[in-house]
Amino acid sequence: MAAKPDNTEFDTTYYIQHHLQNLTFGKLPESYARQDSAGYGHVMERETWTWARNSEEAAAMGFNAVHVDSLAWSFGLGVVFCLLFGWVARRATAGVPGALQNFIEMIVEFVDRNVKDMFAFHNPLVAPLALTLFVWVFLMNLMDLVPVDLVPAIMAALGVEYHKIVPSTNPNITLGLALGVFVLMIYYSIKIKGLVGFTKELTLHPFNHPLFIPVNLFMELVSLLARPFSLGLRLFGNMYAGEMIFILISVMYAAGWALGLFGGLLQIGWAIFHILVITLQAFIFMVLTVVYLSMAHEHDH
Amino acid sequence: MQINATLLGQMIFFALFVLFCMRFVWPPIAQAMAERAQKIAAGLASAEQAQKSLEQAREQSAEHERAAKAQAADLLAQAKKRAEQMVEEAKTQAHEEAERILAAAEAERAQQLAQAKEALRAQVSHLAIAGAEKILESSVDPAAHRRLLDKLAAQL
């Protein structure tokens, strides 16, 4: 990470890296040489839970850290989803629906139709799961349309140095969702087919011969494990790239009014295009989840 | 790209939200939508039923109208026939009456004629007798010549 520059000059590298750094709270290991704001280093005597001051510290924390901003926004948006949908659900009437109920029902029906098209089994979990994923991922992606400097600037004024508001640009968030889906895939595979059936599927397919068991197992395991990772990384990659372009566009604002104006036009254009991307990515995430769960329910394919 | 405990936190949130949605969001909305679908289906069915019964009622009323028209035409025809009959009867009656009156008049005339003839005959026989008396100067015996005179009167 580049050192924080003096205030007179705009440092593009610092700006971009600052935008890509999460607000991290974690455990610094023992004997980590920590630099304070003045640049003096001191070696820590024992491991400590603390806020990471920069990306080196965050990296040194390893797995024992949480991205507080991503988790908070992810949780908050999930709560928004639950409150909004829960409120409408509690007041849902079979008579003439109000505008909000109509809107919510539209989403529910859209999800329901997709689930019915792709998932031919009876499982009361799948449709609510798909709805949750679709709306939640959409809301997380939607944060990408908030101007990149707005919330970080507000948080900086409040004394929080790092802040990323788009949870789905954090691989932990997207992989967390994907691993949740993976757990469900494994659970239903074993529940529906039995441990023996699931093992058979992994070992006797595609070549149904005892000699090919290792080959089958390798291929099936790769294909099985590739699913959650492709699911999580696809969403992460798309959103990360989209956010990166927003950041790069906003760099232009520091380069004079002509380029700034051009950047403004670009930002509008990219934002409009991005509306499509965030919806599509949320939809793809939902569809793939349903498809994977459907595959987990299938007895033989 | 840094993988850390955020992953676990996200998985926990994921489970929470999905459970919430499964418990409190999906069932009421799905139920409301299903109920509404049922309501709409029932409404449509009853509308169709009403349409059908309307059709039936229309048919029935048309049937009634047709029957009433036929009856009216029947009555009209009957009345016409009856009227014609009455006119015919009246005509016949008038004819008969006229003929009867004519016949009576004829009879009366014939009777009067016969009376007049009778009277005339009587008078002629009287005249004849009186004339003969005058001619014969009372030589005629009325009793003796009664037969002759009657014969004469009958011949007139």
Coordinates of C-alpha atoms in Angstrom, one line a residue, chain A:
Chain A
M1 CA 0.0 0.0 0.0
A2 CA 1.3 3.4 -0.9
A3 CA 1.9 5.8 1.9
K4 CA -0.7 8.3 2.5
P5 CA 0.4 11.3 0.4
D6 CA 0.4 14.9 1.5
N7 CA -2.7 16.8 0.8
T8 CA -1.4 18.9 -2.1
E9 CA -1.3 16.3 -4.7
F10 CA -3.8 13.7 -5.9
D11 CA -2.3 10.3 -5.8
T12 CA -4.1 8.0 -8.2
T13 CA -2.6 4.8 -6.8
Y14 CA -3.4 5.7 -3.3
Y15 CA -6.9 6.7 -4.2
I16 CA -7.7 3.4 -5.9
Q17 CA -6.1 1.3 -3.3
H18 CA -7.9 3.2 -0.6
H19 CA -11.2 2.4 -2.3
L20 CA -10.4 -1.3 -2.5
Q21 CA -9.5 -1.7 1.2
N22 CA -12.1 -3.0 3.5
L23 CA -12.6 -1.8 7.0
T24 CA -11.0 -4.7 8.8
F25 CA -11.2 -5.7 12.4
G26 CA -9.0 -8.7 13.3
K27 CA -6.2 -10.3 15.3
L28 CA -2.7 -9.1 14.7
P29 CA -0.2 -11.8 15.4
E30 CA 2.4 -11.8 18.1
S31 CA 5.6 -9.9 17.3
Y32 CA 4.1 -8.0 14.4
A33 CA 5.9 -4.8 13.7
R34 CA 3.3 -2.2 13.6
Q35 CA 3.7 1.3 12.3
D36 CA 1.9 4.1 13.9
S37 CA 0.7 7.2 12.0
A38 CA 4.0 8.9 12.5
G39 CA 5.8 6.1 10.8
Y40 CA 7.5 4.7 14.0
G41 CA 7.4 1.0 14.2
H42 CA 7.0 -1.0 17.3
V43 CA 6.9 -4.8 17.8
M44 CA 3.7 -6.1 19.4
E45 CA 4.3 -8.1 22.5
R46 CA 1.3 -10.4 22.1
E47 CA -1.5 -11.0 19.6
T48 CA -4.1 -8.3 19.7
W49 CA -7.6 -7.8 18.3
T50 CA -7.7 -4.4 16.7
W51 CA -8.7 -2.3 13.7
A52 CA -6.4 -2.7 10.7
R53 CA -4.8 0.7 9.9
N54 CA -3.7 -0.3 6.4
S55 CA -3.8 -3.2 4.0
E56 CA -0.5 -4.7 5.3
E57 CA -2.0 -5.0 8.7
A58 CA -5.2 -6.4 7.3
A59 CA -3.1 -9.0 5.3
A60 CA -1.1 -9.9 8.4
M61 CA -4.4 -10.7 10.3
G62 CA -5.0 -13.6 8.0
F63 CA -8.2 -15.5 8.5
N64 CA -8.7 -14.0 12.0
A65 CA -10.3 -10.9 10.7
V66 CA -13.7 -9.6 9.6
H67 CA -14.5 -7.0 7.0
V68 CA -16.8 -5.0 9.2
D69 CA -18.1 -2.7 6.4
S70 CA -19.0 -5.6 4.1
L71 CA -20.6 -7.6 6.8
A72 CA -22.5 -4.6 8.2
W73 CA -23.8 -3.6 4.8
S74 CA -24.6 -7.2 3.9
F75 CA -26.5 -7.6 7.1
G76 CA -28.2 -4.3 6.9
L77 CA -29.4 -4.9 3.4
G78 CA -30.6 -8.4 4.4
V79 CA -32.5 -6.8 7.2
V80 CA -34.0 -4.3 4.7
F81 CA -35.1 -7.2 2.6
C82 CA -36.6 -9.0 5.6
L83 CA -38.3 -6.0 7.0
L84 CA -39.8 -4.9 3.7
F85 CA -40.9 -8.3 2.6
G86 CA -41.9 -9.4 6.1
W87 CA -44.0 -6.3 6.5
V88 CA -45.8 -6.8 3.2
A89 CA -46.2 -10.5 3.9
R90 CA -47.8 -9.8 7.3
R91 CA -50.3 -7.4 5.7
A92 CA -50.8 -9.4 2.6
T93 CA -54.4 -9.6 1.5
A94 CA -56.0 -11.9 -1.0
G95 CA -58.2 -9.0 -2.1
V96 CA -57.1 -6.0 -4.2
P97 CA -53.4 -5.5 -3.4
G98 CA -51.8 -2.1 -2.8
A99 CA -49.0 -0.8 -4.9
L100 CA -46.3 -2.1 -2.6
Q101 CA -47.8 -5.5 -2.2
N102 CA -48.3 -5.6 -6.0
F103 CA -44.6 -4.8 -6.5
I104 CA -43.5 -7.4 -4.0
E105 CA -45.9 -10.0 -5.4
M106 CA -44.4 -9.3 -8.9
I107 CA -41.0 -10.2 -7.6
V108 CA -42.3 -13.2 -5.7
E109 CA -44.2 -14.4 -8.8
F110 CA -41.1 -13.9 -11.0
V111 CA -39.0 -16.0 -8.6
D112 CA -41.7 -18.6 -8.2
R113 CA -42.1 -19.0 -12.0
N114 CA -38.4 -19.5 -12.4
V115 CA -38.2 -21.9 -9.6
K116 CA -41.1 -23.9 -11.0
D117 CA -39.5 -24.0 -14.4
M118 CA -36.2 -25.2 -13.1
F119 CA -37.0 -27.2 -10.0
A120 CA -39.3 -30.1 -10.5
F121 CA -39.2 -31.5 -6.9
H122 CA -41.1 -30.6 -3.8
N123 CA -39.0 -28.7 -1.4
P124 CA -40.4 -25.7 0.5
L125 CA -37.0 -24.3 1.1
V126 CA -36.0 -23.7 -2.5
A127 CA -38.4 -20.9 -3.5
P128 CA -37.8 -18.7 -0.4
L129 CA -34.1 -19.4 -0.8
A130 CA -34.2 -18.2 -4.4
L131 CA -36.2 -15.1 -3.4
T132 CA -33.8 -14.3 -0.6
L133 CA -30.8 -14.7 -2.8
F134 CA -32.3 -12.7 -5.7
V135 CA -33.4 -9.7 -3.6
W136 CA -30.5 -9.7 -1.2
V137 CA -27.8 -10.0 -3.9
F138 CA -29.6 -7.4 -6.0
L139 CA -29.6 -5.0 -3.0
M140 CA -25.9 -5.7 -2.4
N141 CA -25.2 -5.1 -6.0
L142 CA -27.3 -2.0 -6.0
M143 CA -24.9 -0.3 -3.6
D144 CA -22.5 -0.2 -6.6
L145 CA -24.7 2.6 -8.0
V146 CA -24.0 4.8 -5.0
P147 CA -21.3 7.3 -6.1
V148 CA -18.0 5.7 -5.1
D149 CA -16.8 8.5 -2.9
L150 CA -20.0 9.4 -1.2
V151 CA -20.2 7.0 1.7
P152 CA -16.4 6.7 2.2
A153 CA -16.2 10.5 2.5
I154 CA -19.0 10.6 5.0
M155 CA -17.4 7.8 7.0
A156 CA -14.0 9.5 6.8
A157 CA -15.6 12.6 8.2
L158 CA -16.8 10.4 11.1
G159 CA -13.3 9.1 11.6
V160 CA -13.6 5.8 9.8
E161 CA -10.7 5.5 7.4
Y162 CA -11.8 2.7 5.2
H163 CA -15.2 1.9 3.9
K164 CA -16.4 -0.3 1.1
I165 CA -20.2 -0.3 0.7
V166 CA -20.7 -2.9 -2.0
P167 CA -20.6 -6.2 -0.2
S168 CA -20.7 -8.2 -3.4
T169 CA -17.3 -6.9 -4.4
N170 CA -15.9 -8.8 -1.4
P171 CA -15.1 -12.4 -2.3
N172 CA -15.8 -13.4 1.3
I173 CA -19.4 -12.3 0.9
T174 CA -20.1 -13.9 -2.4
L175 CA -18.2 -17.1 -1.4
G176 CA -20.0 -17.1 1.8
L177 CA -23.3 -17.3 -0.1
A178 CA -21.9 -19.8 -2.5
L179 CA -20.7 -22.0 0.3
G180 CA -24.1 -21.8 2.0
V181 CA -25.6 -23.1 -1.3
F182 CA -22.9 -25.8 -1.4
V183 CA -23.8 -27.0 2.1
L184 CA -27.4 -27.3 1.0
M185 CA -26.3 -29.1 -2.2
I186 CA -24.4 -31.7 -0.2
Y187 CA -27.2 -32.0 2.4
Y188 CA -29.9 -32.6 -0.1
S189 CA -27.7 -34.9 -2.2
I190 CA -27.2 -37.1 0.8
K191 CA -30.8 -36.7 2.0
I192 CA -32.4 -37.6 -1.3
K193 CA -30.0 -40.2 -2.7
G194 CA -28.5 -41.5 0.6
L195 CA -24.9 -41.7 1.3
V196 CA -24.5 -44.7 -0.9
G197 CA -26.4 -43.1 -3.8
F198 CA -24.4 -40.0 -3.5
T199 CA -21.1 -41.9 -3.4
K200 CA -22.3 -44.0 -6.4
E201 CA -23.0 -40.8 -8.3
L202 CA -19.5 -39.5 -7.6
T203 CA -17.7 -42.8 -8.4
L204 CA -19.7 -44.6 -11.1
H205 CA -20.3 -41.7 -13.3
P206 CA -19.6 -41.0 -16.2
F207 CA -17.8 -44.3 -16.7
N208 CA -19.7 -47.1 -15.1
H209 CA -16.8 -49.5 -14.5
P210 CA -14.9 -50.4 -11.3
L211 CA -11.6 -49.6 -13.0
F212 CA -12.6 -46.0 -13.6
I213 CA -13.6 -45.2 -10.1
P214 CA -10.6 -43.0 -9.4
V215 CA -11.1 -41.1 -12.7
N216 CA -14.8 -40.7 -12.0
L217 CA -14.2 -39.5 -8.5
F218 CA -11.7 -37.0 -9.6
M219 CA -13.9 -35.6 -12.4
E220 CA -17.1 -35.6 -10.3
L221 CA -15.3 -33.9 -7.4
V222 CA -13.9 -31.2 -9.6
S223 CA -17.2 -30.6 -11.1
L224 CA -18.9 -30.6 -7.7
L225 CA -16.4 -28.2 -6.1
A226 CA -16.3 -26.0 -9.2
R227 CA -19.9 -25.1 -8.7
P228 CA -19.8 -23.1 -5.5
F229 CA -16.6 -21.4 -6.5
S230 CA -17.7 -20.4 -9.9
L231 CA -21.0 -19.3 -8.4
G232 CA -19.3 -17.0 -5.8
L233 CA -16.5 -15.9 -8.0
R234 CA -18.7 -15.0 -10.9
L235 CA -20.7 -12.6 -8.8
F236 CA -17.5 -11.2 -7.2
G237 CA -15.7 -10.8 -10.4
N238 CA -18.5 -9.0 -12.2
M239 CA -19.2 -6.6 -9.3
Y240 CA -15.5 -6.0 -8.6
A241 CA -14.9 -5.2 -12.2
G242 CA -17.9 -2.9 -12.3
E243 CA -16.8 -1.1 -9.1
M244 CA -13.3 -0.8 -10.4
I245 CA -14.6 1.0 -13.5
F246 CA -16.5 3.4 -11.3
I247 CA -13.4 4.1 -9.4
L248 CA -11.3 4.6 -12.5
I249 CA -14.0 7.0 -13.9
S250 CA -14.0 8.9 -10.7
V251 CA -10.2 9.3 -10.9
M252 CA -10.9 11.5 -14.0
Y253 CA -12.6 14.1 -11.8
A254 CA -9.1 15.0 -10.4
A255 CA -7.8 15.7 -13.9
G256 CA -9.3 19.0 -14.9
W257 CA -12.8 20.1 -15.8
A258 CA -12.7 18.7 -19.4
L259 CA -11.8 15.2 -18.4
G260 CA -14.1 15.5 -15.4
L261 CA -17.0 16.4 -17.6
F262 CA -16.2 13.4 -19.8
G263 CA -15.9 11.3 -16.7
G264 CA -19.3 12.4 -15.6
L265 CA -20.8 11.3 -18.9
L266 CA -19.0 8.0 -18.7
Q267 CA -20.2 7.5 -15.2
I268 CA -23.8 8.1 -16.2
G269 CA -23.4 5.7 -19.1
W270 CA -21.8 3.0 -17.0
A271 CA -24.3 3.4 -14.2
I272 CA -27.2 2.9 -16.6
F273 CA -25.5 -0.1 -18.1
H274 CA -24.7 -1.3 -14.6
I275 CA -28.4 -1.4 -13.7
L276 CA -28.7 -4.2 -16.1
V277 CA -25.5 -5.9 -14.8
I278 CA -26.5 -5.9 -11.2
T279 CA -30.0 -7.3 -11.9
L280 CA -28.6 -9.9 -14.3
Q281 CA -26.0 -11.0 -11.8
A282 CA -28.5 -11.3 -9.0
F283 CA -30.7 -13.3 -11.4
I284 CA -27.9 -15.6 -12.5
F285 CA -26.9 -16.2 -8.9
M286 CA -30.5 -17.2 -8.1
V287 CA -30.9 -19.4 -11.2
L288 CA -27.6 -21.2 -10.7
T289 CA -28.5 -21.9 -7.1
V290 CA -31.8 -23.4 -8.1
V291 CA -30.2 -25.4 -10.8
Y292 CA -27.6 -26.8 -8.5
L293 CA -30.2 -27.7 -5.9
S294 CA -32.2 -29.3 -8.6
M295 CA -29.2 -31.4 -9.6
A296 CA -28.8 -32.4 -6.0
H297 CA -32.3 -33.7 -6.0
E298 CA -32.0 -35.7 -9.2
H299 CA -31.6 -39.4 -8.7
D300 CA -29.7 -40.2 -11.9
H301 CA -28.7 -38.0 -14.7

